[in-house]
Amino acid sequence: MIRTLLVANRAEIASRVFRTCRELGIGTVAVHSDADAELPYVAEADAAVRLPGTAPSDTYLRADLLVEAALRAGADAVHPGYGFLSESVDLARAVVAAGLTWVGPSPESIEQMGSKVRAKDLVRAAGVPVLDAPASPGQDDLPLLVKASAGGGGRGMRVVRDLDALATEVESARAEALSAFGDGTVFVEPYVERGRHVEVQVVGTDEGVLVLGTRDCSLQRRHQKVIEEAPAPGLPQATREAMHDAARRAAEAVDYRGAGTVELLYDEPADRFFFLEMNTRLQVEHPVTELVHDVDLVAMQLAVAEGRVPEPAPPARGHALEARLYAEDPLHDYQPQSGPLTCFEIPDEAGVRVDAGFRSGSEVSTHYDAMLAKVVVHAPTRELAARRLAGVLRRSRIHGVRTNRDQLVAALRDPGFLAGEVSTAFLDELALPGPVDDAAPVAAALALAERAGAARRVQRGVPVGWRNVVSGPQLTRLVHDGTDGGDDVEVAWWGGRDGPRVDGHVVVASSPTEVTLDTGGVRTTYAVSTVGDRVDVDSAHGHVALRLRPRFVDPADVVAAGSLLAPMPGTVVAVPASDGATVGAGDPVVVLEAMKMQHTIKAPTDGVVSDLAAVGSQVAAGDVLAVVSTGSTSNDPEGDPA
């Protein structure tokens, strides 16, 4: 029997495993890097062990430190979570060698399925259809997918549509995979443009393989899942049964024990599917299976690890949808975001489950994955689940960093999605929403005025915005947060003895934190939160993030024309250009690594490069990485053609 369990992971998944342990009366141990010391999961555990440092390679990717932490804390079992070393043969063997219980499949099973290349050979022999790579890729084979043999989560993956770019993309994928998983092996296979990503949950036991239905994980960006659901919609029953059989065969091929997932690529028009890989761990999206089948997959993992056979799962009931809430900016190529979460409140409602790694006040660091939480809804039908999930996301209050929340709501309400027309290309074709409410800046301006009035030390009785020349309006200049210019908003309002006034709106009530406006006979109340120059406005229309535009610009904050700024904190890992070189629009200039992903900063126009950041340098968001001057494309400062 397991007495105390160490989770060799962080944030949301650690909290998730701890929850089941508390229900089962099992003690818990957390490990944390320096960057994670204040996250909620650390306080939730019975004991916590520090892993000095912040980089994954110094902390969560150190099998020796994780085993040592378990022994020091008196744990007798280790759960790997997902990501990091969850599919590491070395960690599994080290845990077993230390006399601890490994909550996962055998090291041999992990090793056999750990290489996607080797795994395809194994399941092909077991009669499972696979997607074979071309021996020598040619023009007719395009597009191609370069894929890391180890790991997952979209890292080390590149779509290639031009054969001339194949070598470059292979090297880029290899570097990213090596950084994320410690293994730079990659392979190439055909890329199915509009395929569906369907997976089957299995639990291997001493008495055989339990199959717990299907999930659809087709809504992805950068090959990383965003919205998942169970069961997979619109599958012919014969196809669903064939997928179950294929998953069972794949698990049996490696004598699998514990929870695992067989991932399949479904070509819907042809009604055929192919094996992609087997994840020898718990999946991020496991809650949708738990809700539909009324099971606890972590409890089943623990049962298998203790040598017991879990009870078979009940038949599927209803539909479950999960949305991954990321600190990222969909309007700017999904750039990861970092910084403090000044407010993080998701409504606690019936049928809603939130697996979160952060809370209000938590710091989102640049060192790890950008997922903040998983919001999951279970309902009798798929349509009702989508409506409820969109509603709870819209009513959530998330301030401090940009997120993909609005994109999630748009996807869940899209007629194509509601009709079950999902594919891996769905989000690429989805129109991204803009600011949701034109009246939100008005509410922000009035709340800012009330806040300034409340902060007065003298003349507190003077109405907000009062001036002797009452014919002229007060002006509040704001800008929509996350835009690159052009979205400035100027709110003109008048102060007076009867309260503030704005053309086109009746100000029903106003305070530093709440403003009620009557617009065209429709009354709306806005909750306003101000931190520094950032103003967050929440209402029934959704969330709008604004920044107060300063009246005067500090000359020290002005950067040279043509400056390429770091979109986020990170490390410069490559500089394809060189000082004084001529580049064309779209040419790579600097490669930045942040949140386990590499981001290429490209030249916006033709020009000459200067002031390049050095490889290995740490940069903050807004730092100048390079300058592309467009005044001359000659390397000769005198302009002499000779």
XYZ file of C-alpha atoms in Angstrom:
642
model
C 0.000 0.000 0.000
C 1.241 3.480 -0.889
C 1.569 5.693 2.211
C 3.191 8.876 0.858
C 3.383 9.976 -2.770
C 5.770 12.486 -4.346
C 4.583 14.128 -7.546
C 7.600 14.758 -9.759
C 5.917 17.683 -11.469
C 4.432 21.105 -10.866
C 1.380 23.374 -10.936
C -1.975 22.036 -12.136
C -1.122 18.344 -12.485
C 0.484 18.233 -9.035
C -2.658 19.760 -7.505
C -4.788 17.274 -9.422
C -2.900 14.228 -8.090
C -2.838 15.641 -4.553
C -6.643 15.912 -4.620
C -7.067 12.183 -5.206
C -4.405 11.382 -2.620
C -6.298 13.349 0.026
C -9.474 11.422 -0.800
C -7.593 8.129 -0.452
C -5.736 9.086 2.718
C -2.305 9.102 1.052
C 0.330 11.624 2.191
C 1.749 14.023 -0.398
C 5.091 15.600 -1.247
C 5.630 18.469 -3.693
C 8.827 19.486 -5.438
C 9.323 23.025 -6.645
C 11.826 25.193 -8.428
C 12.627 28.659 -7.123
C 10.208 30.178 -9.639
C 7.354 27.978 -8.386
C 7.853 28.369 -4.636
C 4.681 30.453 -4.174
C 2.334 28.501 -6.454
C -0.716 26.913 -4.782
C 0.308 23.275 -5.249
C 3.334 23.709 -2.960
C 1.141 24.718 -0.017
C -1.397 21.972 -0.797
C 1.137 19.190 -0.174
C 1.944 17.777 3.251
C 5.643 18.425 2.580
C 7.641 20.237 -0.087
C 11.219 19.899 -1.322
C 13.045 22.722 -3.096
C 14.852 22.025 -6.362
C 17.374 24.884 -6.565
C 17.214 26.869 -9.789
C 14.546 27.761 -12.336
C 15.476 26.124 -15.647
C 13.763 22.746 -16.287
C 17.176 21.191 -16.963
C 18.254 22.123 -13.419
C 15.038 21.093 -11.671
C 12.138 19.042 -13.050
C 14.321 17.273 -15.630
C 16.791 15.999 -12.994
C 15.846 12.390 -12.204
C 18.529 12.185 -9.525
C 17.172 15.200 -7.656
C 13.592 13.921 -7.851
C 14.480 10.514 -6.409
C 16.615 12.136 -3.726
C 13.683 14.411 -2.815
C 11.366 11.409 -2.456
C 13.808 9.627 -0.156
C 14.487 12.734 1.932
C 10.763 13.392 2.423
C 9.950 9.795 3.299
C 7.811 9.116 0.226
C 7.416 5.519 -0.861
C 5.974 6.219 -4.337
C 6.474 8.656 -7.221
C 3.853 9.915 -9.692
C 5.388 11.628 -12.751
C 2.379 13.725 -13.856
C 2.676 14.710 -17.513
C 5.379 16.542 -19.413
C 8.967 16.794 -18.145
C 10.114 13.245 -17.205
C 6.679 11.592 -17.225
C 7.746 9.287 -20.056
C 11.379 8.963 -19.027
C 12.791 5.466 -18.856
C 15.663 6.783 -16.741
C 13.361 8.263 -14.086
C 11.205 5.118 -13.975
C 14.257 2.908 -13.516
C 15.797 5.220 -10.925
C 12.579 5.193 -8.892
C 12.379 1.395 -8.980
C 16.101 1.039 -8.199
C 15.622 3.230 -5.116
C 13.005 0.798 -3.795
C 10.106 3.176 -4.485
C 6.814 2.452 -6.242
C 6.584 3.906 -9.749
C 3.027 5.032 -10.544
C 3.161 4.309 -14.233
C 3.900 1.596 -16.782
C 7.038 -0.491 -16.642
C 10.283 1.066 -17.874
C 10.266 -1.527 -20.690
C 6.832 -0.372 -21.920
C 7.904 3.272 -21.757
C 11.049 2.483 -23.717
C 9.164 0.561 -26.411
C 6.624 3.357 -26.926
C 8.994 6.221 -26.119
C 10.379 6.357 -29.635
C 7.589 7.200 -32.062
C 9.587 5.528 -34.822
C 9.966 2.256 -32.883
C 6.372 2.425 -31.660
C 5.057 2.487 -35.224
C 6.941 -0.702 -36.005
C 5.508 -2.394 -32.904
C 1.874 -1.539 -33.516
C 2.133 -2.243 -37.252
C 3.145 -5.790 -36.330
C 0.079 -5.935 -34.042
C -2.234 -5.089 -36.929
C -2.733 -1.384 -36.184
C -2.741 0.946 -39.234
C 0.099 3.496 -39.293
C 0.954 6.567 -41.345
C 4.230 5.715 -43.083
C 6.806 8.365 -43.852
C 8.131 8.751 -47.423
C 11.554 7.183 -47.900
C 12.785 10.156 -49.900
C 10.442 13.172 -49.641
C 9.544 14.821 -52.918
C 7.320 17.645 -54.105
C 4.314 15.318 -54.360
C 4.656 14.400 -50.674
C 4.057 17.946 -49.434
C 3.017 19.070 -46.913
C 5.212 17.159 -44.471
C 5.358 17.137 -40.695
C 8.666 17.150 -38.842
C 8.061 15.586 -35.449
C 10.092 14.924 -32.315
C 10.449 11.239 -31.557
C 10.314 11.910 -27.809
C 7.912 14.093 -25.839
C 4.872 15.915 -27.122
C 2.841 19.070 -26.506
C 3.607 20.456 -29.963
C 7.289 20.968 -29.189
C 9.734 19.843 -31.827
C 7.042 19.884 -34.531
C 7.099 21.822 -37.799
C 4.864 21.772 -40.890
C 6.908 21.954 -44.098
C 5.283 23.198 -47.311
C 8.479 23.968 -49.213
C 11.142 21.288 -49.730
C 13.851 23.949 -49.645
C 12.864 24.678 -46.023
C 12.939 21.033 -44.917
C 16.544 21.003 -43.676
C 16.082 24.256 -41.740
C 12.862 23.072 -40.113
C 14.432 19.735 -39.159
C 17.255 21.547 -37.376
C 14.824 23.907 -35.649
C 12.618 21.018 -34.498
C 15.675 19.095 -33.318
C 16.924 22.021 -31.210
C 13.507 22.581 -29.642
C 13.058 18.865 -28.862
C 16.523 18.659 -27.328
C 15.762 21.636 -25.083
C 12.317 20.380 -24.024
C 12.923 16.621 -23.722
C 16.677 16.080 -23.726
C 16.360 14.099 -26.992
C 16.797 15.780 -30.386
C 15.671 12.822 -32.509
C 13.070 13.829 -35.114
C 11.349 12.110 -38.043
C 9.235 13.126 -41.025
C 5.763 11.909 -42.015
C 2.943 13.112 -44.312
C 0.868 15.944 -42.880
C -2.909 15.475 -43.115
C -4.256 19.014 -43.464
C -7.755 18.565 -42.067
C -7.420 15.392 -40.060
C -9.073 14.849 -36.703
C -7.036 14.013 -33.637
C -8.906 11.192 -31.866
C -7.486 9.291 -28.929
C -8.506 6.294 -26.859
C -8.001 6.067 -23.090
C -6.720 2.715 -21.851
C -5.844 1.295 -18.444
C -3.689 -1.817 -18.505
C -4.145 -4.271 -15.628
C -3.022 -7.799 -14.741
C -6.349 -9.029 -16.107
C -6.247 -7.199 -19.435
C -6.657 -3.750 -20.983
C -9.655 -1.600 -20.028
C -10.821 0.783 -22.769
C -12.564 3.958 -21.582
C -13.888 5.433 -24.808
C -12.658 8.132 -27.162
C -11.703 11.780 -26.960
C -11.473 14.330 -29.760
C -8.541 16.733 -29.435
C -8.616 18.266 -32.914
C -8.781 21.931 -31.918
C -5.094 22.778 -31.741
C -2.687 25.622 -32.267
C 0.961 24.939 -33.004
C 0.089 21.225 -32.793
C -0.868 21.643 -29.134
C -4.384 20.835 -27.954
C -6.698 23.650 -26.870
C -10.230 22.183 -26.639
C -10.851 18.493 -25.965
C -14.044 16.506 -25.603
C -15.410 13.073 -24.833
C -16.768 11.118 -26.495
C -15.376 12.045 -29.932
C -18.404 13.358 -31.871
C -19.745 12.005 -35.152
C -17.801 8.740 -35.339
C -19.555 5.818 -37.052
C -20.050 3.064 -34.480
C -17.972 0.610 -36.511
C -15.096 3.106 -36.640
C -15.342 3.768 -32.905
C -15.163 0.032 -32.170
C -12.223 -0.369 -34.567
C -10.395 2.427 -32.732
C -11.044 0.717 -29.389
C -9.683 -2.536 -30.790
C -6.598 -0.805 -32.236
C -5.868 0.858 -28.892
C -6.218 -2.423 -27.046
C -3.862 -4.129 -29.511
C -1.297 -1.349 -29.153
C -1.347 -1.587 -25.338
C -1.151 -5.366 -25.386
C 1.832 -5.202 -27.759
C 3.955 -3.804 -24.909
C 2.220 -5.578 -21.977
C 1.020 -2.179 -20.773
C 0.122 -1.451 -17.128
C -1.548 1.693 -15.836
C -3.212 4.647 -17.582
C -2.167 5.445 -21.129
C -3.509 6.974 -24.303
C -3.349 5.769 -27.882
C -3.445 8.746 -30.250
C -4.949 8.312 -33.713
C -5.242 10.526 -36.784
C -8.743 10.229 -38.258
C -9.209 11.016 -41.969
C -12.952 11.711 -41.787
C -13.779 11.948 -45.529
C -12.187 8.537 -46.120
C -13.383 7.114 -42.761
C -9.941 5.718 -41.943
C -7.492 6.246 -39.110
C -3.780 5.857 -38.394
C -1.716 5.333 -35.256
C 0.227 8.433 -34.239
C 1.763 7.532 -30.895
C 1.080 6.122 -27.456
C 1.436 8.389 -24.451
C 2.641 6.232 -21.574
C 1.266 8.568 -18.920
C -1.818 10.465 -17.838
C -3.003 12.982 -20.438
C -3.689 16.657 -19.809
C -7.243 16.100 -21.088
C -8.023 13.125 -18.849
C -10.828 15.010 -16.967
C -13.279 14.722 -19.888
C -12.999 10.929 -19.734
C -13.384 11.000 -15.953
C -16.579 13.051 -16.123
C -18.180 11.030 -18.902
C -17.351 7.645 -17.351
C -17.610 8.730 -13.684
C -14.145 7.430 -12.801
C -10.965 8.756 -11.194
C -8.054 7.888 -13.487
C -5.472 8.874 -10.881
C -7.094 6.484 -8.404
C -6.991 3.785 -11.088
C -3.277 4.486 -11.628
C -2.634 4.121 -7.916
C -4.635 0.898 -7.777
C -2.582 -0.672 -10.576
C 0.655 0.510 -8.952
C -0.430 -1.243 -5.732
C -1.110 -4.455 -7.633
C -4.894 -4.166 -7.609
C -7.311 -4.337 -10.543
C -9.590 -1.262 -10.791
C -13.311 -1.718 -11.239
C -14.479 -1.481 -14.881
C -15.741 1.972 -15.814
C -19.508 2.588 -16.147
C -20.870 3.245 -19.652
C -20.369 6.745 -21.033
C -22.953 9.278 -19.888
C -23.490 12.696 -21.455
C -20.738 14.841 -22.944
C -17.716 16.641 -21.492
C -15.709 19.534 -22.924
C -12.395 20.886 -21.665
C -10.805 24.219 -22.541
C -7.139 24.891 -21.832
C -6.718 28.439 -20.628
C -3.301 29.701 -21.709
C -1.318 32.838 -20.905
C -0.770 33.675 -24.560
C -1.847 36.179 -27.204
C -3.754 34.610 -30.138
C -3.764 37.979 -31.919
C 0.040 37.896 -32.056
C 0.881 34.356 -33.132
C 0.145 32.903 -29.680
C 3.091 34.614 -28.028
C 3.382 33.330 -24.437
C 2.729 35.897 -21.735
C 4.281 36.264 -18.304
C 3.791 38.389 -15.240
C 1.484 38.600 -12.215
C -2.103 37.350 -12.374
C -3.688 40.260 -10.533
C -7.085 38.522 -10.646
C -7.890 34.908 -11.476
C -11.471 33.981 -10.632
C -13.432 31.271 -12.452
C -17.053 30.788 -11.329
C -17.683 27.733 -9.144
C -20.878 26.368 -10.688
C -22.672 23.032 -10.894
C -21.263 20.811 -13.625
C -18.042 22.853 -13.854
C -14.614 21.535 -12.862
C -11.508 23.713 -12.737
C -8.042 22.165 -12.561
C -5.791 25.189 -12.006
C -2.137 25.729 -11.268
C -2.474 29.414 -10.391
C -4.598 31.757 -8.304
C -4.985 35.523 -7.932
C -1.576 36.998 -7.184
C 0.399 34.103 -8.708
C 3.319 34.922 -10.988
C 3.343 33.367 -14.466
C 7.009 32.741 -15.161
C 8.831 32.417 -18.461
C 10.392 29.068 -17.602
C 7.519 26.628 -18.150
C 4.398 25.884 -20.150
C 1.916 28.760 -20.392
C -1.209 26.799 -19.345
C -3.013 28.475 -16.445
C -5.918 26.074 -15.960
C -8.263 23.568 -17.517
C -11.954 24.461 -17.355
C -14.156 21.389 -17.835
C -17.930 21.076 -18.163
C -20.133 17.967 -18.170
C -23.699 18.108 -19.521
C -26.326 15.759 -20.982
C -25.550 16.882 -24.558
C -22.599 18.270 -26.489
C -24.456 21.460 -27.382
C -25.349 22.197 -23.762
C -21.784 21.455 -22.617
C -20.432 23.935 -25.195
C -22.899 26.632 -24.129
C -22.090 26.168 -20.437
C -18.346 26.165 -21.012
C -18.492 29.313 -23.151
C -20.615 30.978 -20.472
C -18.355 30.154 -17.544
C -15.269 31.290 -19.484
C -16.940 34.569 -20.412
C -17.898 35.222 -16.778
C -14.389 34.504 -15.498
C -12.274 37.422 -14.282
C -8.689 37.080 -15.519
C -6.444 40.126 -15.196
C -2.734 40.786 -15.522
C -1.751 38.723 -18.547
C -3.346 38.242 -21.934
C -5.006 34.880 -22.456
C -6.767 32.853 -25.133
C -10.090 33.113 -23.275
C -11.905 35.125 -25.986
C -10.722 32.728 -28.677
C -12.011 29.768 -26.657
C -15.426 31.402 -26.293
C -15.543 32.186 -30.024
C -14.650 28.585 -30.901
C -17.243 27.092 -28.541
C -19.954 29.311 -30.038
C -18.932 28.807 -33.667
C -21.690 27.132 -35.749
C -19.140 24.818 -37.365
C -17.880 23.606 -34.009
C -21.414 23.117 -32.702
C -22.163 21.049 -35.804
C -19.172 18.816 -35.028
C -17.131 20.128 -37.964
C -13.783 20.018 -36.172
C -10.283 19.443 -37.502
C -6.696 20.387 -36.716
C -7.129 23.374 -39.076
C -10.165 24.785 -37.222
C -8.451 27.482 -35.157
C -6.372 28.641 -38.126
C -9.625 29.465 -39.925
C -11.487 30.946 -36.943
C -11.926 34.714 -36.981
C -10.341 36.156 -33.847
C -12.599 38.458 -31.824
C -11.700 42.086 -31.240
C -12.731 44.364 -28.343
C -16.153 43.254 -27.229
C -17.756 46.445 -25.911
C -17.341 50.051 -27.055
C -18.728 51.312 -23.738
C -16.032 49.613 -21.657
C -13.511 52.482 -22.125
C -16.192 54.918 -20.924
C -16.638 52.888 -17.752
C -12.862 52.756 -17.336
C -12.488 56.518 -17.700
C -15.215 57.237 -15.144
C -13.808 54.718 -12.650
C -10.339 56.245 -13.041
C -11.813 59.674 -12.328
C -13.608 58.402 -9.238
C -10.395 56.728 -8.097
C -8.494 60.004 -8.456
C -11.229 61.798 -6.539
C -11.166 59.275 -3.719
C -7.375 59.721 -3.420
C -7.616 63.478 -2.788
C -6.179 64.827 0.434
C -7.944 68.196 0.097
C -11.190 69.525 -1.396
C -12.861 66.139 -1.126
C -16.257 67.784 -1.515
C -15.532 69.041 -5.036
C -17.294 66.815 -7.630
C -15.101 64.587 -9.761
C -14.014 66.345 -12.933
C -15.334 69.720 -11.779
C -13.794 72.693 -13.547
C -14.631 76.400 -13.678
C -14.940 76.357 -17.477
C -17.650 73.734 -17.721
C -17.971 73.913 -21.528
C -14.782 71.910 -22.074
C -14.706 68.153 -21.503
C -12.229 66.127 -19.513
C -10.211 63.801 -21.752
C -9.026 60.333 -20.731
C -6.708 58.618 -23.192
C -6.638 54.824 -23.180
C -5.307 52.097 -25.440
C -6.539 48.540 -25.829
C -3.948 46.307 -24.191
C -2.082 44.030 -26.588
C -2.513 46.137 -29.712
C 0.370 47.614 -31.684
C -1.120 51.043 -32.194
C -4.206 52.306 -33.970
C -6.530 51.259 -31.148
C -6.196 54.344 -28.992
C -9.434 55.468 -27.369
C -10.128 59.010 -26.200
C -13.070 59.359 -23.813
C -14.530 62.857 -23.475
C -16.616 63.410 -20.359
C -17.905 66.285 -18.288
C -17.869 66.615 -14.509
C -20.476 68.504 -12.587
C -22.420 68.842 -9.373
C -24.857 66.188 -10.554
C -22.092 63.696 -11.349
C -20.141 62.887 -14.520
C -21.770 62.987 -17.955
C -20.808 61.270 -21.240
C -22.445 61.845 -24.604
C -24.489 58.823 -25.687
C -24.662 57.343 -22.182
C -26.536 58.030 -18.989
C -24.267 57.541 -15.987
C -26.512 55.751 -13.504
C -23.808 55.221 -10.880
C -20.031 55.413 -10.707
C -17.349 54.489 -8.190
C -13.645 53.535 -8.399
C -14.605 49.864 -8.864
C -18.049 49.831 -10.478
C -19.822 51.893 -13.123
C -23.401 51.491 -14.374
C -24.255 52.979 -17.754
C -27.578 53.290 -19.566
C -26.880 53.128 -23.291
C -29.878 53.451 -25.579
C -32.187 52.331 -22.809
C -30.077 49.265 -21.931
C -28.463 49.307 -18.497
C -25.109 47.542 -17.987
C -22.919 47.360 -14.894
C -19.139 47.245 -15.333
C -16.673 45.986 -12.726
C -13.443 47.979 -13.047
C -10.062 46.967 -11.612
C -6.999 49.214 -11.807
C -3.413 48.152 -11.186
C -0.787 50.689 -12.202
C -1.618 51.933 -15.697
C -3.657 48.827 -16.537
C -7.456 48.926 -16.323
C -9.527 45.745 -16.589
C -13.241 46.025 -17.295
C -15.614 43.073 -16.867
C -19.309 43.003 -17.756
C -21.970 40.782 -19.270
C -20.343 41.591 -22.636
C -17.031 40.058 -21.562
C -13.623 41.407 -20.604
C -11.743 44.396 -21.993
C -8.143 45.171 -20.977
C -6.998 48.765 -21.348
C -3.960 50.822 -20.472
C -3.922 54.475 -19.494
C -1.976 56.428 -22.076
C 0.445 58.868 -20.368
C 0.098 62.511 -21.299
C 3.852 62.896 -21.667
C 6.393 60.346 -22.927
C 9.680 59.905 -21.079
C 12.476 60.371 -23.658
C 14.312 57.452 -22.044
C 11.473 55.157 -23.121
C 11.757 56.081 -26.804
C 13.516 53.467 -28.947
C 15.123 53.911 -32.349
C 12.997 53.488 -35.449
C 13.177 49.939 -36.770
C 13.864 48.404 -33.358
C 12.825 44.760 -32.952
C 11.578 44.355 -29.391
C 11.421 41.159 -27.347
C 7.742 40.138 -27.197
C 8.353 38.359 -23.864
C 11.175 37.644 -21.430
C 13.481 34.895 -22.634
C 16.931 33.801 -23.752
C 18.522 34.579 -27.108
C 19.476 31.156 -28.474
C 20.475 32.059 -32.053
C 21.243 35.101 -34.199
C 20.857 34.136 -37.880
C 21.701 37.683 -39.026
C 24.888 39.636 -38.409
C 25.661 43.275 -37.698
C 25.813 45.278 -40.896
C 24.112 42.568 -42.986
C 21.337 43.384 -45.434
C 18.096 41.492 -44.773
C 14.784 41.232 -46.543
C 11.321 41.469 -45.027
C 10.556 38.187 -43.277
C 14.174 37.086 -42.884
C 15.004 35.644 -39.433
C 17.063 37.992 -37.297
C 16.958 36.622 -33.731
C 15.642 33.384 -32.192
C 14.278 33.735 -28.665
C 13.492 30.813 -26.339
C 10.750 31.276 -23.759
C 8.291 28.921 -22.054
C 9.912 25.860 -23.666
C 9.276 27.165 -27.202
C 11.488 28.912 -29.739
C 10.230 32.151 -31.307
C 11.812 33.568 -34.450
C 11.922 37.371 -34.635
C 11.869 38.387 -38.302
C 12.733 41.581 -40.124
C 9.542 43.605 -40.758
C 11.043 45.310 -43.816
C 14.122 45.279 -46.018
C 17.055 46.970 -44.336
C 20.414 46.774 -42.600
C 20.801 45.037 -39.234
C 22.582 46.611 -36.267
C 22.667 46.441 -32.461
C 22.096 42.687 -32.344
C 21.581 40.992 -28.970
C 24.217 38.398 -28.099
C 23.520 34.673 -28.040
C 22.884 33.538 -24.474
C 21.735 36.925 -23.235
C 18.639 37.144 -21.028
C 16.146 39.756 -22.197
C 13.014 41.277 -20.700
C 9.812 42.008 -22.586
C 10.319 45.200 -24.603
C 14.119 44.976 -24.734
C 15.695 45.813 -28.098
C 16.908 42.658 -29.837
C 18.096 44.366 -33.025
C 17.528 47.394 -35.206
C 16.645 47.124 -38.899
C 17.414 50.469 -40.556
C 15.613 51.221 -43.796
C 17.429 54.424 -44.727
C 20.048 52.546 -46.738
C 20.561 48.965 -47.845
C 24.275 49.475 -48.429
C 26.941 48.264 -46.046
C 29.112 51.230 -47.058
C 28.357 54.183 -44.746
C 29.587 56.590 -47.423
C 27.194 55.149 -49.975
C 30.009 54.579 -52.487
C 28.860 51.903 -54.990
C 32.486 50.903 -55.469
